[in-house]
Tab-separated table of C-alpha atoms and ligand atoms in Angstrom:
chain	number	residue	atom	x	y	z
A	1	UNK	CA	-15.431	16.844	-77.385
A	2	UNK	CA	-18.785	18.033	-75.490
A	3	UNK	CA	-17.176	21.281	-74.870
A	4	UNK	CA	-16.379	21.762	-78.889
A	5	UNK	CA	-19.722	20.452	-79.632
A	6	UNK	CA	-21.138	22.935	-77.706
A	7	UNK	CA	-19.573	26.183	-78.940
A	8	UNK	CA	-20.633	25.007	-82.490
A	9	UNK	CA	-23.664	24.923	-81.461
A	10	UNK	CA	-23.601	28.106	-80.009
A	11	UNK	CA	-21.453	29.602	-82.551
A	12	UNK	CA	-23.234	28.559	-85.505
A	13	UNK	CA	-26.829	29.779	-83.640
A	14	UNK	CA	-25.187	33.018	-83.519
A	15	UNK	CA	-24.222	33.362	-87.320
A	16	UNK	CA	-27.357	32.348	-88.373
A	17	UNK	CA	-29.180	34.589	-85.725
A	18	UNK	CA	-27.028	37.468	-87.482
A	19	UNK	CA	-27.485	36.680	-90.825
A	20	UNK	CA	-28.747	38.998	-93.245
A	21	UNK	CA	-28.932	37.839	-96.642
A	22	UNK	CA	-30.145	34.567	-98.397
A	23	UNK	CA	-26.530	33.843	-99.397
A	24	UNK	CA	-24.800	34.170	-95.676
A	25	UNK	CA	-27.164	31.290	-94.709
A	26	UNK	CA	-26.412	29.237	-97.067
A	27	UNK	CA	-22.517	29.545	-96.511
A	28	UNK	CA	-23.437	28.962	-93.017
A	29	UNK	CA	-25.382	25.706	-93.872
A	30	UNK	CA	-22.394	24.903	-95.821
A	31	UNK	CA	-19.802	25.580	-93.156
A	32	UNK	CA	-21.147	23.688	-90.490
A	33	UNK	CA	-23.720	20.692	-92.386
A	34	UNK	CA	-21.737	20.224	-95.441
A	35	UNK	CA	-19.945	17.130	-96.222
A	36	UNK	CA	-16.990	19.113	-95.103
A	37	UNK	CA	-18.629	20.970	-92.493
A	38	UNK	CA	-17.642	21.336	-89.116
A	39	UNK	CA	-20.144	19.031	-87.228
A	40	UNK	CA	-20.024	16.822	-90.059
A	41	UNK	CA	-16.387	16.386	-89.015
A	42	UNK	CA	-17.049	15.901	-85.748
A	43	UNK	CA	-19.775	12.648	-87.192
A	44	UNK	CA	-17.208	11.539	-88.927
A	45	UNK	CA	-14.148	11.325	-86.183
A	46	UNK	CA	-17.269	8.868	-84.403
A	47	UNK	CA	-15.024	5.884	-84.440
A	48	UNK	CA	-12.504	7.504	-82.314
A	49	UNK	CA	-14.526	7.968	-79.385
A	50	UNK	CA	-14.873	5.083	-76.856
A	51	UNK	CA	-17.858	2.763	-76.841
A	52	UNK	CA	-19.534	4.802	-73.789
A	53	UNK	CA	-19.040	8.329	-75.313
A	54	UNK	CA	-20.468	7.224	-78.678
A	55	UNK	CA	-23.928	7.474	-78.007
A	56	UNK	CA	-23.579	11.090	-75.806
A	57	UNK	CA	-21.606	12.378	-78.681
A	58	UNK	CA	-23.894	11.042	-81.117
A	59	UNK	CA	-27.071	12.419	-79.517
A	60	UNK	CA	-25.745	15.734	-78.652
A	61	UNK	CA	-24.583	15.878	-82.590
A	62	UNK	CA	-27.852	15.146	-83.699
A	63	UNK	CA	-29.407	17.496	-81.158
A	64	UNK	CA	-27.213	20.388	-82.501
A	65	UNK	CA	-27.463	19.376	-85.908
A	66	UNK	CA	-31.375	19.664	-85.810
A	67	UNK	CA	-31.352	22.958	-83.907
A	68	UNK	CA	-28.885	24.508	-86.597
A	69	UNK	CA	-31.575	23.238	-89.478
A	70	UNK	CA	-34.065	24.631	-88.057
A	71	UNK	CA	-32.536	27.810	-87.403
A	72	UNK	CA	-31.488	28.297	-90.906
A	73	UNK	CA	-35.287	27.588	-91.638
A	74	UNK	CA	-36.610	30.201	-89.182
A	75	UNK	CA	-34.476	32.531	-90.368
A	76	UNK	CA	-34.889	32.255	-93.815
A	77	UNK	CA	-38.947	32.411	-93.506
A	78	UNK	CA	-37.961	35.812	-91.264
A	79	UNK	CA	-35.585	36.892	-94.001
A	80	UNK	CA	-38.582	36.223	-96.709
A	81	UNK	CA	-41.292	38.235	-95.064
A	82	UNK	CA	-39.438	40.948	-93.871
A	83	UNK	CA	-38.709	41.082	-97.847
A	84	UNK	CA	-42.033	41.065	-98.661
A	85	UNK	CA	-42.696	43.532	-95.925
A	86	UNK	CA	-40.263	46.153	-97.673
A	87	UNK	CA	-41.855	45.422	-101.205
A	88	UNK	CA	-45.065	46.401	-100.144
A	89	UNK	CA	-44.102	49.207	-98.321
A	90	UNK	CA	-42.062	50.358	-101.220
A	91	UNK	CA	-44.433	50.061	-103.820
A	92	UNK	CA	-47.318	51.688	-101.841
A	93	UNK	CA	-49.778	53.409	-104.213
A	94	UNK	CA	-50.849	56.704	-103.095
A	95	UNK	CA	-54.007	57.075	-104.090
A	96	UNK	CA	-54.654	60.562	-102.947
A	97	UNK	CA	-52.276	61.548	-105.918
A	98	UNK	CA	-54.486	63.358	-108.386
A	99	UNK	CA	-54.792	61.221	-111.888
A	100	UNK	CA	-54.106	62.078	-115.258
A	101	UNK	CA	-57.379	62.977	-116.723
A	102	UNK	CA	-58.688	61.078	-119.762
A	103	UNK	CA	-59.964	63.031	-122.152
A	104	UNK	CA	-62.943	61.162	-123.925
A	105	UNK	CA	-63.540	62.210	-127.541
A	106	UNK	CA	-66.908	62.682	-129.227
A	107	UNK	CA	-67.930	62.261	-133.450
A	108	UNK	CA	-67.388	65.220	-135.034
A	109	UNK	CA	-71.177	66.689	-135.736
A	110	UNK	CA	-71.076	66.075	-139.518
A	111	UNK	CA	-70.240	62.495	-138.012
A	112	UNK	CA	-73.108	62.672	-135.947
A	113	UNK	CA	-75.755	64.040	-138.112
A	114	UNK	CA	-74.375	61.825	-140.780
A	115	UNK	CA	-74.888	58.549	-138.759
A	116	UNK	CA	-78.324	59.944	-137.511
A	117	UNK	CA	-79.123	60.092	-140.752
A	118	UNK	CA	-78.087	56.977	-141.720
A	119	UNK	CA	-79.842	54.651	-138.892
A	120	UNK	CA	-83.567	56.864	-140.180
A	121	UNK	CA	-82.712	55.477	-143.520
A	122	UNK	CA	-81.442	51.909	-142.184
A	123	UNK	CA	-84.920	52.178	-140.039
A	124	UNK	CA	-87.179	52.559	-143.369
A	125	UNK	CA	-85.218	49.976	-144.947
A	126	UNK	CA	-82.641	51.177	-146.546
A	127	UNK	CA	-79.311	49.566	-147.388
A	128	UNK	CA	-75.889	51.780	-147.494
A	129	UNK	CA	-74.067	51.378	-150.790
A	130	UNK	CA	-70.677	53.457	-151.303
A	131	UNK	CA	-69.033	54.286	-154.208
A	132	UNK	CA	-65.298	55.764	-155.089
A	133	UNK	CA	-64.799	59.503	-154.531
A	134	UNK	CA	-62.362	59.055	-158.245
A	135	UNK	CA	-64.738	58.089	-160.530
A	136	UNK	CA	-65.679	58.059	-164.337
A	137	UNK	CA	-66.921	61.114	-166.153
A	138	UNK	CA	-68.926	59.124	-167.628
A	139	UNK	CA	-70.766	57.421	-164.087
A	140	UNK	CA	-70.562	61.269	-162.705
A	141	UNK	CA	-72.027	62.900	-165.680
A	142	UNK	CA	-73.176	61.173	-168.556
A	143	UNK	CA	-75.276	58.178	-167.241
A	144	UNK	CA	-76.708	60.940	-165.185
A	145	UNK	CA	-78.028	62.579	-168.908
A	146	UNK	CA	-75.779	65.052	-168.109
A	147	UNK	CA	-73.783	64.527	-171.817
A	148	UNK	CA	-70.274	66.329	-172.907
A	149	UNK	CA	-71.683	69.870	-173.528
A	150	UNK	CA	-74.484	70.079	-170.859
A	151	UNK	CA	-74.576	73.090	-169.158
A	152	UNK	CA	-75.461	71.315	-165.681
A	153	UNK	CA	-71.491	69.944	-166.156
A	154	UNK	CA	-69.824	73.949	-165.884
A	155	UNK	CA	-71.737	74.194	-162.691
A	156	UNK	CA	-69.851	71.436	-161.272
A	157	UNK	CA	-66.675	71.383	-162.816
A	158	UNK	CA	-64.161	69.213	-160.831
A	159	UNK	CA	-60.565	67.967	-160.914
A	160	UNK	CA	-59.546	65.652	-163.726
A	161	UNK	CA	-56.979	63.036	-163.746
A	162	UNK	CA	-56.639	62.580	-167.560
A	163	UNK	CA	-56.167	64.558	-170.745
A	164	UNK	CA	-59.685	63.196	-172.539
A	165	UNK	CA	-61.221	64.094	-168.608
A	166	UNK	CA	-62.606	60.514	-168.800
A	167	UNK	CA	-61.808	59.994	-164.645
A	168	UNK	CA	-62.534	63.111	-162.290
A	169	UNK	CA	-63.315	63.525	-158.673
A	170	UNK	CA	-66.503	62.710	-158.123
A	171	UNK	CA	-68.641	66.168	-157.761
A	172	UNK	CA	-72.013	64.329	-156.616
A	173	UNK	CA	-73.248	60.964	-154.910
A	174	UNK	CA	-75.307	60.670	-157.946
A	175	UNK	CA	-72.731	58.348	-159.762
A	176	UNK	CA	-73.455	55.586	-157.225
A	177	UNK	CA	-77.348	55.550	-158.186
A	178	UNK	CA	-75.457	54.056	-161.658
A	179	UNK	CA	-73.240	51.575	-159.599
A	180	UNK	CA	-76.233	50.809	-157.807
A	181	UNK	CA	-78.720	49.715	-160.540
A	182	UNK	CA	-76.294	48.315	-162.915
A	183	UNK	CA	-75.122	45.557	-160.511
A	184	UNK	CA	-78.788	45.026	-158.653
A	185	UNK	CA	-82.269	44.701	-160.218
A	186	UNK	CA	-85.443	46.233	-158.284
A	187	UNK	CA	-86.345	46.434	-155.584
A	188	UNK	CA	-83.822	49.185	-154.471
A	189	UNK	CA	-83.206	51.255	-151.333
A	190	UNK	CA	-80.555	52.499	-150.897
A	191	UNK	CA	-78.568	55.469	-149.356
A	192	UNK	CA	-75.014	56.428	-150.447
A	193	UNK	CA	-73.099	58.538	-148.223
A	194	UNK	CA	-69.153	60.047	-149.080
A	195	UNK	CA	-67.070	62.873	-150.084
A	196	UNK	CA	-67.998	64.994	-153.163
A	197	UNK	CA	-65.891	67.472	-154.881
A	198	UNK	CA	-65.929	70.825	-156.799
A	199	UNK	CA	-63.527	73.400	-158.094
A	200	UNK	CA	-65.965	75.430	-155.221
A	201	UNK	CA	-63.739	79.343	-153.623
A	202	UNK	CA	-64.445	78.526	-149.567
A	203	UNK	CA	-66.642	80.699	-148.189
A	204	UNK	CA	-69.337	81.032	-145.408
A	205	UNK	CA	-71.596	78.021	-147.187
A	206	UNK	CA	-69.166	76.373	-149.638
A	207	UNK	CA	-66.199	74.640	-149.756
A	208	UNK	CA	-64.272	72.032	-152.710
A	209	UNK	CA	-64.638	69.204	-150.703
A	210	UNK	CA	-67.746	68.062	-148.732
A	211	UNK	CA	-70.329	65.447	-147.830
A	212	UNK	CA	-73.304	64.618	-149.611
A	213	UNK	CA	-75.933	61.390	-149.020
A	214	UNK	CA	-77.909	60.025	-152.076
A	215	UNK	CA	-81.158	58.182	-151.927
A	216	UNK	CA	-82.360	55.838	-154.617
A	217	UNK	CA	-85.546	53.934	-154.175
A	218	UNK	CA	-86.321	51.604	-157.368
A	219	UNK	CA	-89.658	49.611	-157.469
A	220	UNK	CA	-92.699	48.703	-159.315
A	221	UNK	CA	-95.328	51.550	-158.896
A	222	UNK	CA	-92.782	54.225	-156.698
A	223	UNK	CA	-94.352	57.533	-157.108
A	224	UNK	CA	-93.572	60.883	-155.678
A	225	UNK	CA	-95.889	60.434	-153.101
A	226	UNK	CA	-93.131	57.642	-151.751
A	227	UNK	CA	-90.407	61.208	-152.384
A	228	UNK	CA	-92.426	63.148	-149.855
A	229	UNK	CA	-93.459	60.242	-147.494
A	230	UNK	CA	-89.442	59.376	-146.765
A	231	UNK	CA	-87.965	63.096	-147.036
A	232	UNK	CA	-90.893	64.328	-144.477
A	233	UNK	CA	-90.110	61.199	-142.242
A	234	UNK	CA	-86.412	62.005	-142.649
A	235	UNK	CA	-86.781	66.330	-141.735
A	236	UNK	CA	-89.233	64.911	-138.884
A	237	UNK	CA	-86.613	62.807	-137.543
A	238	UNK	CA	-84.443	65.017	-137.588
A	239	UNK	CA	-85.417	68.347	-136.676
A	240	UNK	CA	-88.895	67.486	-134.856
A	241	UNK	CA	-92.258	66.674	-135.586
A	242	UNK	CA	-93.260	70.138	-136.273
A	243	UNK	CA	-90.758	71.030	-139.010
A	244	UNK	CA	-92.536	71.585	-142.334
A	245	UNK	CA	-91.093	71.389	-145.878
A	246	UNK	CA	-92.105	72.804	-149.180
A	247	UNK	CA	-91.234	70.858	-152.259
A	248	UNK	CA	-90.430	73.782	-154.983
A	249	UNK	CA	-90.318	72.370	-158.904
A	250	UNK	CA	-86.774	72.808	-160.486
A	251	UNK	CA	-84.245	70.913	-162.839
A	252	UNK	CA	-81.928	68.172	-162.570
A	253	UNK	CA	-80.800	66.561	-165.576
A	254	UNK	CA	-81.316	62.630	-164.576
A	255	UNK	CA	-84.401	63.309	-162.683
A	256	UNK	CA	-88.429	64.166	-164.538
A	257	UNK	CA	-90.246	66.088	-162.669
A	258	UNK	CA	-87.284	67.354	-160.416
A	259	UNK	CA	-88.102	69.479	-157.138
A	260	UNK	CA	-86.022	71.161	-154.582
A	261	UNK	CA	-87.216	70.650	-150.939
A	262	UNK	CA	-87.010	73.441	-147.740
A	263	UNK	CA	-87.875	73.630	-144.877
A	264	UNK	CA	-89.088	76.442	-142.660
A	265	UNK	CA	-86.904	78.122	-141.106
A	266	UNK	CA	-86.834	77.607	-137.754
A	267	UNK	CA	-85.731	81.004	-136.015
A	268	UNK	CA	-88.488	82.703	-137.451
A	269	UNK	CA	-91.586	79.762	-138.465
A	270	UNK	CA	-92.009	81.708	-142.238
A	271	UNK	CA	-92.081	84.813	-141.647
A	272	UNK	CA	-88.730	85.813	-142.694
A	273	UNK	CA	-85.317	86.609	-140.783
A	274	UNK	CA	-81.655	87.227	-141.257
A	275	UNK	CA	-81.046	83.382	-140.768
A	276	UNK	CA	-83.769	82.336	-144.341
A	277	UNK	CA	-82.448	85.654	-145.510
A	278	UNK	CA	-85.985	87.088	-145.545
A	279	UNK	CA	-87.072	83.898	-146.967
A	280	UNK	CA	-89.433	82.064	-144.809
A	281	UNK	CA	-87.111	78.643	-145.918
A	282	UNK	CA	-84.378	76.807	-145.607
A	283	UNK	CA	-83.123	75.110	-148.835
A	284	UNK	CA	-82.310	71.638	-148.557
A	285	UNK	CA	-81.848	69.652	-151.060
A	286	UNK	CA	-82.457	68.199	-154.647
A	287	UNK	CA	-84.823	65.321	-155.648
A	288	UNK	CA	-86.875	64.170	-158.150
A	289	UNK	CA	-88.069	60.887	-159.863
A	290	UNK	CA	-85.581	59.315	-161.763
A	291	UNK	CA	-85.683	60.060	-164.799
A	292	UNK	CA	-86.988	56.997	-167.573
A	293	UNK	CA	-83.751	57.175	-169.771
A	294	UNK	CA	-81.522	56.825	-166.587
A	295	UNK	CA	-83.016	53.487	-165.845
A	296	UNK	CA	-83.444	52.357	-168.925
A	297	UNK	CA	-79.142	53.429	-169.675
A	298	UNK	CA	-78.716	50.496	-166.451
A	299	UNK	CA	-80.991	48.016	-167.966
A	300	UNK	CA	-84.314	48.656	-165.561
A	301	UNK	CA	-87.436	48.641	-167.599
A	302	UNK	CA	-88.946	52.496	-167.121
A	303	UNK	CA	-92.385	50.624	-168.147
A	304	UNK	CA	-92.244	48.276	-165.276
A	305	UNK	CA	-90.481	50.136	-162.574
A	306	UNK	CA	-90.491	53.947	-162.056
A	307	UNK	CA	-88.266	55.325	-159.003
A	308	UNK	CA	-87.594	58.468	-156.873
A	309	UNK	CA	-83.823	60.032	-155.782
A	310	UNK	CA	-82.439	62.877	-153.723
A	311	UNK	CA	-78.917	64.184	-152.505
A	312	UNK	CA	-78.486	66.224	-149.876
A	313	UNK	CA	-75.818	68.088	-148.379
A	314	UNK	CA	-74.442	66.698	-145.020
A	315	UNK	CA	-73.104	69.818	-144.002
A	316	UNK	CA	-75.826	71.567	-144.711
A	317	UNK	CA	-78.495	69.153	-142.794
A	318	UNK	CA	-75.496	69.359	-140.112
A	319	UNK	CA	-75.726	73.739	-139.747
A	320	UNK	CA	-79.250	73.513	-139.751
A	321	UNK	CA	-79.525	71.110	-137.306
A	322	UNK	CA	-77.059	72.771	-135.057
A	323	UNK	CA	-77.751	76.048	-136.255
A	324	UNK	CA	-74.656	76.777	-137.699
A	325	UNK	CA	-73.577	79.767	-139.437
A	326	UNK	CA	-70.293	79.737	-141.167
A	327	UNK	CA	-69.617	76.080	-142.734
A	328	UNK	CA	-65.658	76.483	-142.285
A	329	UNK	CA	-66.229	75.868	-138.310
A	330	UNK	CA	-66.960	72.355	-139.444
A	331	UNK	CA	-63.296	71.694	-141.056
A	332	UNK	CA	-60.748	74.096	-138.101
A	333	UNK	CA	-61.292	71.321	-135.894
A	334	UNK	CA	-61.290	73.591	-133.230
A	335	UNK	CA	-62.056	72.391	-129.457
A	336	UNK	CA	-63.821	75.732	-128.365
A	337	UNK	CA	-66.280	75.142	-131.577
A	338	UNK	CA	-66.391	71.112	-131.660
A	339	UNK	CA	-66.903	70.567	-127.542
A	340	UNK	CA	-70.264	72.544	-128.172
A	341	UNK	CA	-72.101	69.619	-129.644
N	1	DAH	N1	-76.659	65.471	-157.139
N	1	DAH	C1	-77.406	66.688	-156.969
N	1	DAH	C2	-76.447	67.808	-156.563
N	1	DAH	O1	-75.347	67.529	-156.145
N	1	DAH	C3	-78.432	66.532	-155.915
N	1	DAH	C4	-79.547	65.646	-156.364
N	1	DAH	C5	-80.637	66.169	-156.967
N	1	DAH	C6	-79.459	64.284	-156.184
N	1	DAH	C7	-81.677	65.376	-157.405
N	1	DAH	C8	-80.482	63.474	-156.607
N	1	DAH	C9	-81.596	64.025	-157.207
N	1	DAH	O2	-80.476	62.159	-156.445
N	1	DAH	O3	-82.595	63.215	-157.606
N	1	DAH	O4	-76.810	68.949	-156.661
């Protein structure tokens, strides 16, 4: 019985020594610990043996018994790191491998000169207010005293959506000064940024769909005075403290007096180049105070509170800022033009 003890022992050592997978051990355990196992058997045939040879069986059993569980053990532990071994050789990064290069956008300049120009206004107190790009004829024209007829309304003619041209695409940011003052009561300060639209052939400085911003300041005792104070702040801000502007008289329907503001231009400081076109300046944009029957068509008392207003082109502020010559490079989204800024 020693003798057969033995070569399990050494038998079962050896299997488990050559083992190779998680499953082959476990038969193993099975085959010689299991109820039905080999040394089990031997346990079991105990009562056979004489009183003597009992205990030297029993021992040597146990001795065997302990060495194969801990083998198993051993050689699962040896099995699990030589695993982990492979993994981690296997799924070595190489981090000499060049990457793939992530190619970080930018805004768009009329993005960026428009959000410039926004945080000057939000700086001087100014709220932004937006209004719909389809909007009435009546908010886009007439509450701007720009009635059915006026000639001011042929110079912008825009898209209509119905047969009595009562809805349109807006062709100005003027429509939310309306919006504005009918819903709020003075104070105002606001700036309206969006899309405007107008039945506009593209060309070098137009196109039928750009950007505009609109400024309405509403108050007791505004005068034009506050006009030059903020557009002057604004130019400064944004083209440097020694840009100049000229305010020039001219006529807007919904503003009295109405003035159009330049500014020098800055290749040749007034003297006149190919860039002003000989002028000296840079028109910018249109302003005025707005005008009594305006405020008093929203319910604001023209007695009480008088108010200033301007719109200006965003792509126009943007090609004079980035001196710009051909407005279509703003909308061909190309990467040779855009990467510049
Ligand atoms: N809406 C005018 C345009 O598109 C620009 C303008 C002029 C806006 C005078 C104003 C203003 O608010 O007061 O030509």
């Amino acid at each position: 019985m020693k003798a057969t003890l033995e070569e399990i022992g050494r038998a079962s050592l050896e299997a488990i020594k050559n083992a190779a997978e998680a499953s082959e051990l476990e038969a193993l355990r099975v085959r010689y610990l299991g109820k039905k196992g080999e040394l089990t058997a031997v346990l079991k045939s105990m009562g056979s043996f004489t009183p003597e040879e009992r205990p030297v069986i029993g021992q040597l059993a146990n001795d065997i018994r302990m060495k194969i569980e801990s083998a198993i053990t051993d050689r699962a532990e040896e099995m699990k790191s030589a695993m982990m071994e492979n993994k981690l050789h296997s799924e070595t990064i190489d981090v000499t491998i060049p990457g793939v290069k992530v190619r970080v956008g930018r805004s768009h300049p009329l993005t960026a000169v428009l959000d410039e120009t926004i945080d000057i206004f939000i700086g001087m107190g100014f709220r932004v207010a937006e209004g719909p790009e389809i909007e009435y004829s009546d908010y886009n024209f007439t509450r701007l005293n720009t009635p059915v007829g006026h000639p001011a309304r042929d110079r912008q003619d825009t898209f209509y959506f119905t047969d009595d041209d009562s809805v349109c695409l807006r062709t100005q940011t003027s429509p939310v000064q309306i919006r504005v003052m009918e819903n709020s009561s003075p104070p105002i300060r606001i700036v309206s940024p969006g899309k405007v639209f107008r039945k506009d052939e593209v060309d070098a400085t137009h196109s039928p769909v750009f950007h505009q911003i609109e400024a309405l300041v509403v108050d007791k005792g505004i005068t034009m005075g506050d006009l030059k104070g903020t557009l002057n702040t604004l130019v400064h801000r944004l083209y440097g403290p020694d840009a100049s502007t000229r305010f020039r008289p001219h006529h807007f329907p919904f503003t009295e007096p109405s003035c159009e503001v330049d500014v020098q231009c800055f290749e040749c400081r007034g003297k006149g180049c190919r860039i002003c076109k000989g002028e000296g300046w840079i028109e910018l944009l249109g302003a005025g105070m707005v005008h009594p029957d305006v405020l008093a068509g929203c319910g604001i008392d023209p007695d009480i509170y008088s108010g200033f207003a301007f719109g200006v082109g965003v792509e126009r502020l943007t090609m004079r800022r980035f001196n710009i010559s051909d407005m279509r490079l703003l909308y061909e989204n190309d990467m040779r033009f855009l990467s510049q800024f």
